[in-house]
């Protein structure tokens, strides 16, 4: 069973690239004139995603890559770059969207992430695809299992921030659920009475 799961899993490098795209697309939803509550939701969502992503890389990806490459300067500076991002995240959480420094801090975080992503996508991921090619799917499966554990530690925060990040989509989805439930409920009752 684990072998089947690993063979069906996306590669770890594909998952890392998807994480990068997710965070970079969230950056594009943030604007100086965005409502304060939406800014907070976007920032909280991005920060949580970055924290989980960094932890996954540090627990699974970096150790696997370090076993097959020696003295890679990009790999050596990856953890300190994560620490810089964590420090910026802590500053963001200590301020609020009403603070004038909030926008600047978020833009600083964007800059740190974009620099880090560029290094990973041009150096580390291609190196991993060459040197770990037989392990990429099993590492992806490990990353998926660990991600689910980490997400399970904060489901409420993730739901609230996702709703604030995508308010129109959340409203429409909620409306569809309510309409679907009210439309289906009478049919269910009718079927119960027919028995």
PDB file of C-alpha atoms in Angstrom:
ATOM      1  CA  UNK A   1       0.000   0.000   0.000  1.00  0.00           C
ATOM      2  CA  UNK A   2       2.695   2.608   0.829  1.00  0.00           C
ATOM      3  CA  UNK A   3       4.418   1.839  -2.501  1.00  0.00           C
ATOM      4  CA  UNK A   4       1.155   2.432  -4.378  1.00  0.00           C
ATOM      5  CA  UNK A   5       0.608   5.674  -2.492  1.00  0.00           C
ATOM      6  CA  UNK A   6       4.152   6.847  -3.254  1.00  0.00           C
ATOM      7  CA  UNK A   7       3.852   5.977  -6.936  1.00  0.00           C
ATOM      8  CA  UNK A   8       0.665   8.050  -7.184  1.00  0.00           C
ATOM      9  CA  UNK A   9       2.022  10.995  -5.223  1.00  0.00           C
ATOM     10  CA  UNK A  10       3.269  14.143  -6.918  1.00  0.00           C
ATOM     11  CA  UNK A  11       7.017  14.565  -6.717  1.00  0.00           C
ATOM     12  CA  UNK A  12       8.395  16.620  -3.865  1.00  0.00           C
ATOM     13  CA  UNK A  13       9.767  19.143  -6.358  1.00  0.00           C
ATOM     14  CA  UNK A  14       6.338  19.574  -7.977  1.00  0.00           C
ATOM     15  CA  UNK A  15       4.809  20.128  -4.532  1.00  0.00           C
ATOM     16  CA  UNK A  16       7.431  22.738  -3.657  1.00  0.00           C
ATOM     17  CA  UNK A  17       6.775  24.564  -6.930  1.00  0.00           C
ATOM     18  CA  UNK A  18       3.007  24.525  -6.234  1.00  0.00           C
ATOM     19  CA  UNK A  19       3.631  25.993  -2.778  1.00  0.00           C
ATOM     20  CA  UNK A  20       5.706  28.740  -4.375  1.00  0.00           C
ATOM     21  CA  UNK A  21       2.947  29.520  -6.886  1.00  0.00           C
ATOM     22  CA  UNK A  22       0.325  29.576  -4.134  1.00  0.00           C
ATOM     23  CA  UNK A  23       2.226  32.108  -2.027  1.00  0.00           C
ATOM     24  CA  UNK A  24       3.227  34.275  -4.993  1.00  0.00           C
ATOM     25  CA  UNK A  25      -0.395  34.410  -6.187  1.00  0.00           C
ATOM     26  CA  UNK A  26      -1.477  35.443  -2.687  1.00  0.00           C
ATOM     27  CA  UNK A  27       1.019  38.301  -2.831  1.00  0.00           C
ATOM     28  CA  UNK A  28      -0.808  39.607  -5.918  1.00  0.00           C
ATOM     29  CA  UNK A  29      -4.095  39.845  -3.990  1.00  0.00           C
ATOM     30  CA  UNK A  30      -2.571  42.272  -1.480  1.00  0.00           C
ATOM     31  CA  UNK A  31      -2.846  45.999  -2.249  1.00  0.00           C
ATOM     32  CA  UNK A  32      -2.286  49.106  -0.154  1.00  0.00           C
ATOM     33  CA  UNK A  33      -5.951  50.099  -0.555  1.00  0.00           C
ATOM     34  CA  UNK A  34      -7.307  46.656   0.380  1.00  0.00           C
ATOM     35  CA  UNK A  35      -9.679  46.617   3.365  1.00  0.00           C
ATOM     36  CA  UNK A  36      -7.865  46.048   6.673  1.00  0.00           C
ATOM     37  CA  UNK A  37      -9.675  42.765   7.428  1.00  0.00           C
ATOM     38  CA  UNK A  38      -8.779  41.344   4.019  1.00  0.00           C
ATOM     39  CA  UNK A  39      -5.144  42.469   4.407  1.00  0.00           C
ATOM     40  CA  UNK A  40      -5.010  40.616   7.729  1.00  0.00           C
ATOM     41  CA  UNK A  41      -6.540  37.482   6.185  1.00  0.00           C
ATOM     42  CA  UNK A  42      -4.125  37.507   3.238  1.00  0.00           C
ATOM     43  CA  UNK A  43      -1.110  38.085   5.488  1.00  0.00           C
ATOM     44  CA  UNK A  44      -2.172  35.410   7.968  1.00  0.00           C
ATOM     45  CA  UNK A  45      -2.800  32.958   5.132  1.00  0.00           C
ATOM     46  CA  UNK A  46       0.575  33.658   3.528  1.00  0.00           C
ATOM     47  CA  UNK A  47       2.410  33.463   6.854  1.00  0.00           C
ATOM     48  CA  UNK A  48       0.831  30.115   7.762  1.00  0.00           C
ATOM     49  CA  UNK A  49       1.610  28.716   4.304  1.00  0.00           C
ATOM     50  CA  UNK A  50       5.221  29.891   4.538  1.00  0.00           C
ATOM     51  CA  UNK A  51       5.684  28.456   8.023  1.00  0.00           C
ATOM     52  CA  UNK A  52       4.351  25.061   6.961  1.00  0.00           C
ATOM     53  CA  UNK A  53       6.347  25.122   3.722  1.00  0.00           C
ATOM     54  CA  UNK A  54       9.587  25.994   5.523  1.00  0.00           C
ATOM     55  CA  UNK A  55       9.036  23.281   8.115  1.00  0.00           C
ATOM     56  CA  UNK A  56       8.363  20.687   5.400  1.00  0.00           C
ATOM     57  CA  UNK A  57      11.499  21.645   3.505  1.00  0.00           C
ATOM     58  CA  UNK A  58      13.623  21.582   6.657  1.00  0.00           C
ATOM     59  CA  UNK A  59      12.261  18.234   7.846  1.00  0.00           C
ATOM     60  CA  UNK A  60      12.114  16.368   4.533  1.00  0.00           C
ATOM     61  CA  UNK A  61      13.571  18.085   1.459  1.00  0.00           C
ATOM     62  CA  UNK A  62      16.798  19.656   2.737  1.00  0.00           C
ATOM     63  CA  UNK A  63      18.001  16.540   4.629  1.00  0.00           C
ATOM     64  CA  UNK A  64      17.323  14.314   1.585  1.00  0.00           C
ATOM     65  CA  UNK A  65      19.187  16.702  -0.693  1.00  0.00           C
ATOM     66  CA  UNK A  66      22.064  17.134   1.777  1.00  0.00           C
ATOM     67  CA  UNK A  67      22.655  13.367   1.678  1.00  0.00           C
ATOM     68  CA  UNK A  68      23.451  13.451  -2.048  1.00  0.00           C
ATOM     69  CA  UNK A  69      25.141  16.844  -2.563  1.00  0.00           C
ATOM     70  CA  UNK A  70      28.206  18.160  -0.785  1.00  0.00           C
ATOM     71  CA  UNK A  71      28.721  21.773   0.243  1.00  0.00           C
ATOM     72  CA  UNK A  72      25.955  23.279  -1.872  1.00  0.00           C
ATOM     73  CA  UNK A  73      25.996  27.033  -1.117  1.00  0.00           C
ATOM     74  CA  UNK A  74      22.319  27.497  -2.015  1.00  0.00           C
ATOM     75  CA  UNK A  75      21.296  24.681   0.313  1.00  0.00           C
ATOM     76  CA  UNK A  76      23.544  26.080   3.064  1.00  0.00           C
ATOM     77  CA  UNK A  77      21.822  29.462   2.997  1.00  0.00           C
ATOM     78  CA  UNK A  78      18.260  28.101   2.742  1.00  0.00           C
ATOM     79  CA  UNK A  79      17.658  27.608   6.475  1.00  0.00           C
ATOM     80  CA  UNK A  80      18.991  31.069   7.394  1.00  0.00           C
ATOM     81  CA  UNK A  81      16.679  32.531   4.724  1.00  0.00           C
ATOM     82  CA  UNK A  82      13.770  30.708   6.358  1.00  0.00           C
ATOM     83  CA  UNK A  83      14.826  32.226   9.679  1.00  0.00           C
ATOM     84  CA  UNK A  84      14.767  35.719   8.108  1.00  0.00           C
ATOM     85  CA  UNK A  85      11.250  35.055   6.809  1.00  0.00           C
ATOM     86  CA  UNK A  86      10.170  33.831  10.266  1.00  0.00           C
ATOM     87  CA  UNK A  87      11.540  37.032  11.839  1.00  0.00           C
ATOM     88  CA  UNK A  88       9.577  39.162   9.362  1.00  0.00           C
ATOM     89  CA  UNK A  89       6.465  37.055  10.010  1.00  0.00           C
ATOM     90  CA  UNK A  90       6.854  37.657  13.759  1.00  0.00           C
ATOM     91  CA  UNK A  91       7.077  41.415  13.153  1.00  0.00           C
ATOM     92  CA  UNK A  92       3.962  41.296  10.945  1.00  0.00           C
ATOM     93  CA  UNK A  93       2.043  39.452  13.647  1.00  0.00           C
ATOM     94  CA  UNK A  94       3.175  41.993  16.240  1.00  0.00           C
ATOM     95  CA  UNK A  95       1.716  44.831  14.171  1.00  0.00           C
ATOM     96  CA  UNK A  96      -1.657  45.152  12.538  1.00  0.00           C
ATOM     97  CA  UNK A  97      -3.017  46.304   9.199  1.00  0.00           C
ATOM     98  CA  UNK A  98      -3.847  49.699  10.719  1.00  0.00           C
ATOM     99  CA  UNK A  99      -0.108  50.270  11.353  1.00  0.00           C
ATOM    100  CA  UNK A 100       1.730  52.197   8.626  1.00  0.00           C
ATOM    101  CA  UNK A 101       4.619  49.703   8.788  1.00  0.00           C
ATOM    102  CA  UNK A 102       2.350  46.737   7.934  1.00  0.00           C
ATOM    103  CA  UNK A 103       2.441  47.236   4.150  1.00  0.00           C
ATOM    104  CA  UNK A 104       6.209  47.737   4.185  1.00  0.00           C
ATOM    105  CA  UNK A 105       6.732  44.606   6.285  1.00  0.00           C
ATOM    106  CA  UNK A 106       4.580  42.540   3.953  1.00  0.00           C
ATOM    107  CA  UNK A 107       6.500  43.856   0.944  1.00  0.00           C
ATOM    108  CA  UNK A 108       9.742  42.966   2.751  1.00  0.00           C
ATOM    109  CA  UNK A 109       8.422  39.437   3.254  1.00  0.00           C
ATOM    110  CA  UNK A 110       7.486  39.287  -0.446  1.00  0.00           C
ATOM    111  CA  UNK A 111      11.012  40.293  -1.406  1.00  0.00           C
ATOM    112  CA  UNK A 112      12.591  37.699   0.897  1.00  0.00           C
ATOM    113  CA  UNK A 113      10.322  34.970  -0.443  1.00  0.00           C
ATOM    114  CA  UNK A 114      10.880  35.872  -4.102  1.00  0.00           C
ATOM    115  CA  UNK A 115      14.660  35.789  -3.626  1.00  0.00           C
ATOM    116  CA  UNK A 116      14.421  32.427  -1.848  1.00  0.00           C
ATOM    117  CA  UNK A 117      12.056  30.981  -4.477  1.00  0.00           C
ATOM    118  CA  UNK A 118      14.354  32.082  -7.308  1.00  0.00           C
ATOM    119  CA  UNK A 119      17.300  30.279  -5.700  1.00  0.00           C
ATOM    120  CA  UNK A 120      15.315  27.125  -5.055  1.00  0.00           C
ATOM    121  CA  UNK A 121      13.725  26.955  -8.478  1.00  0.00           C
ATOM    122  CA  UNK A 122      16.912  27.645 -10.423  1.00  0.00           C
ATOM    123  CA  UNK A 123      19.392  25.723  -8.253  1.00  0.00           C
ATOM    124  CA  UNK A 124      17.972  23.312  -5.680  1.00  0.00           C
ATOM    125  CA  UNK A 125      14.988  21.826  -7.485  1.00  0.00           C
ATOM    126  CA  UNK A 126      16.895  20.971 -10.683  1.00  0.00           C
ATOM    127  CA  UNK A 127      19.687  19.470  -8.545  1.00  0.00           C
ATOM    128  CA  UNK A 128      17.137  17.377  -6.656  1.00  0.00           C
ATOM    129  CA  UNK A 129      15.522  16.226  -9.899  1.00  0.00           C
ATOM    130  CA  UNK A 130      18.912  14.974 -11.107  1.00  0.00           C
ATOM    131  CA  UNK A 131      20.239  13.470  -7.887  1.00  0.00           C
ATOM    132  CA  UNK A 132      17.057  12.215  -6.194  1.00  0.00           C
ATOM    133  CA  UNK A 133      15.076  11.192  -9.267  1.00  0.00           C
ATOM    134  CA  UNK A 134      14.199   7.736  -7.867  1.00  0.00           C
ATOM    135  CA  UNK A 135      13.044   9.169  -4.537  1.00  0.00           C
ATOM    136  CA  UNK A 136      11.056  12.220  -5.638  1.00  0.00           C
ATOM    137  CA  UNK A 137       7.632  10.534  -5.390  1.00  0.00           C
ATOM    138  CA  UNK A 138       8.278   8.834  -2.048  1.00  0.00           C
ATOM    139  CA  UNK A 139       9.544  12.160  -0.678  1.00  0.00           C
ATOM    140  CA  UNK A 140       6.395  13.790  -2.075  1.00  0.00           C
ATOM    141  CA  UNK A 141       4.254  11.222  -0.253  1.00  0.00           C
ATOM    142  CA  UNK A 142       6.119  11.909   2.995  1.00  0.00           C
ATOM    143  CA  UNK A 143       5.616  15.632   2.482  1.00  0.00           C
ATOM    144  CA  UNK A 144       1.891  15.139   1.882  1.00  0.00           C
ATOM    145  CA  UNK A 145       1.451  13.096   5.071  1.00  0.00           C
ATOM    146  CA  UNK A 146       3.401  15.627   7.132  1.00  0.00           C
ATOM    147  CA  UNK A 147       1.528  18.579   5.583  1.00  0.00           C
ATOM    148  CA  UNK A 148      -1.788  17.022   6.596  1.00  0.00           C
ATOM    149  CA  UNK A 149      -0.515  16.703  10.162  1.00  0.00           C
ATOM    150  CA  UNK A 150       0.605  20.343  10.231  1.00  0.00           C
ATOM    151  CA  UNK A 151      -2.646  21.583   8.674  1.00  0.00           C
ATOM    152  CA  UNK A 152      -4.601  19.576  11.222  1.00  0.00           C
ATOM    153  CA  UNK A 153      -3.018  21.642  13.996  1.00  0.00           C
ATOM    154  CA  UNK A 154      -4.726  24.868  12.831  1.00  0.00           C
ATOM    155  CA  UNK A 155      -7.909  24.154  10.851  1.00  0.00           C
ATOM    156  CA  UNK A 156      -9.912  27.095  12.251  1.00  0.00           C
ATOM    157  CA  UNK A 157      -7.226  29.661  11.418  1.00  0.00           C
ATOM    158  CA  UNK A 158      -6.854  28.302   7.893  1.00  0.00           C
ATOM    159  CA  UNK A 159     -10.627  28.367   7.288  1.00  0.00           C
ATOM    160  CA  UNK A 160     -11.033  31.921   8.622  1.00  0.00           C
ATOM    161  CA  UNK A 161      -8.074  33.278   6.657  1.00  0.00           C
ATOM    162  CA  UNK A 162      -9.132  31.530   3.453  1.00  0.00           C
ATOM    163  CA  UNK A 163     -12.626  33.011   3.798  1.00  0.00           C
ATOM    164  CA  UNK A 164     -11.129  36.484   4.312  1.00  0.00           C
ATOM    165  CA  UNK A 165      -8.697  36.077   1.444  1.00  0.00           C
ATOM    166  CA  UNK A 166     -11.443  35.022  -0.988  1.00  0.00           C
ATOM    167  CA  UNK A 167     -14.584  36.730   0.412  1.00  0.00           C
ATOM    168  CA  UNK A 168     -16.650  36.645  -2.789  1.00  0.00           C
ATOM    169  CA  UNK A 169     -15.808  33.018  -3.555  1.00  0.00           C
ATOM    170  CA  UNK A 170     -16.549  32.060   0.059  1.00  0.00           C
ATOM    171  CA  UNK A 171     -19.906  33.842  -0.055  1.00  0.00           C
ATOM    172  CA  UNK A 172     -20.831  32.159  -3.357  1.00  0.00           C
ATOM    173  CA  UNK A 173     -19.791  28.730  -2.115  1.00  0.00           C
ATOM    174  CA  UNK A 174     -21.755  29.242   1.100  1.00  0.00           C
ATOM    175  CA  UNK A 175     -24.800  30.368  -0.871  1.00  0.00           C
ATOM    176  CA  UNK A 176     -24.577  27.302  -3.120  1.00  0.00           C
ATOM    177  CA  UNK A 177     -24.392  25.020  -0.088  1.00  0.00           C
ATOM    178  CA  UNK A 178     -27.448  26.668   1.476  1.00  0.00           C
ATOM    179  CA  UNK A 179     -29.415  26.541  -1.785  1.00  0.00           C
ATOM    180  CA  UNK A 180     -28.400  22.936  -2.348  1.00  0.00           C
ATOM    181  CA  UNK A 181     -29.323  21.945   1.197  1.00  0.00           C
ATOM    182  CA  UNK A 182     -32.726  23.676   1.059  1.00  0.00           C
ATOM    183  CA  UNK A 183     -33.420  22.232  -2.374  1.00  0.00           C
ATOM    184  CA  UNK A 184     -32.493  18.682  -1.368  1.00  0.00           C
ATOM    185  CA  UNK A 185     -34.018  18.714   2.113  1.00  0.00           C
ATOM    186  CA  UNK A 186     -37.669  18.673   1.011  1.00  0.00           C
ATOM    187  CA  UNK A 187     -36.954  15.789  -1.388  1.00  0.00           C
ATOM    188  CA  UNK A 188     -35.406  13.799   1.459  1.00  0.00           C
ATOM    189  CA  UNK A 189     -38.422  14.416   3.687  1.00  0.00           C
ATOM    190  CA  UNK A 190     -40.797  13.409   0.879  1.00  0.00           C
ATOM    191  CA  UNK A 191     -38.889  10.188   0.332  1.00  0.00           C
ATOM    192  CA  UNK A 192     -39.037   9.397   4.085  1.00  0.00           C
ATOM    193  CA  UNK A 193     -42.822   9.869   4.166  1.00  0.00           C
ATOM    194  CA  UNK A 194     -43.312   7.727   1.039  1.00  0.00           C
ATOM    195  CA  UNK A 195     -41.752   4.728   2.813  1.00  0.00           C
TER     196      UNK A 195
END
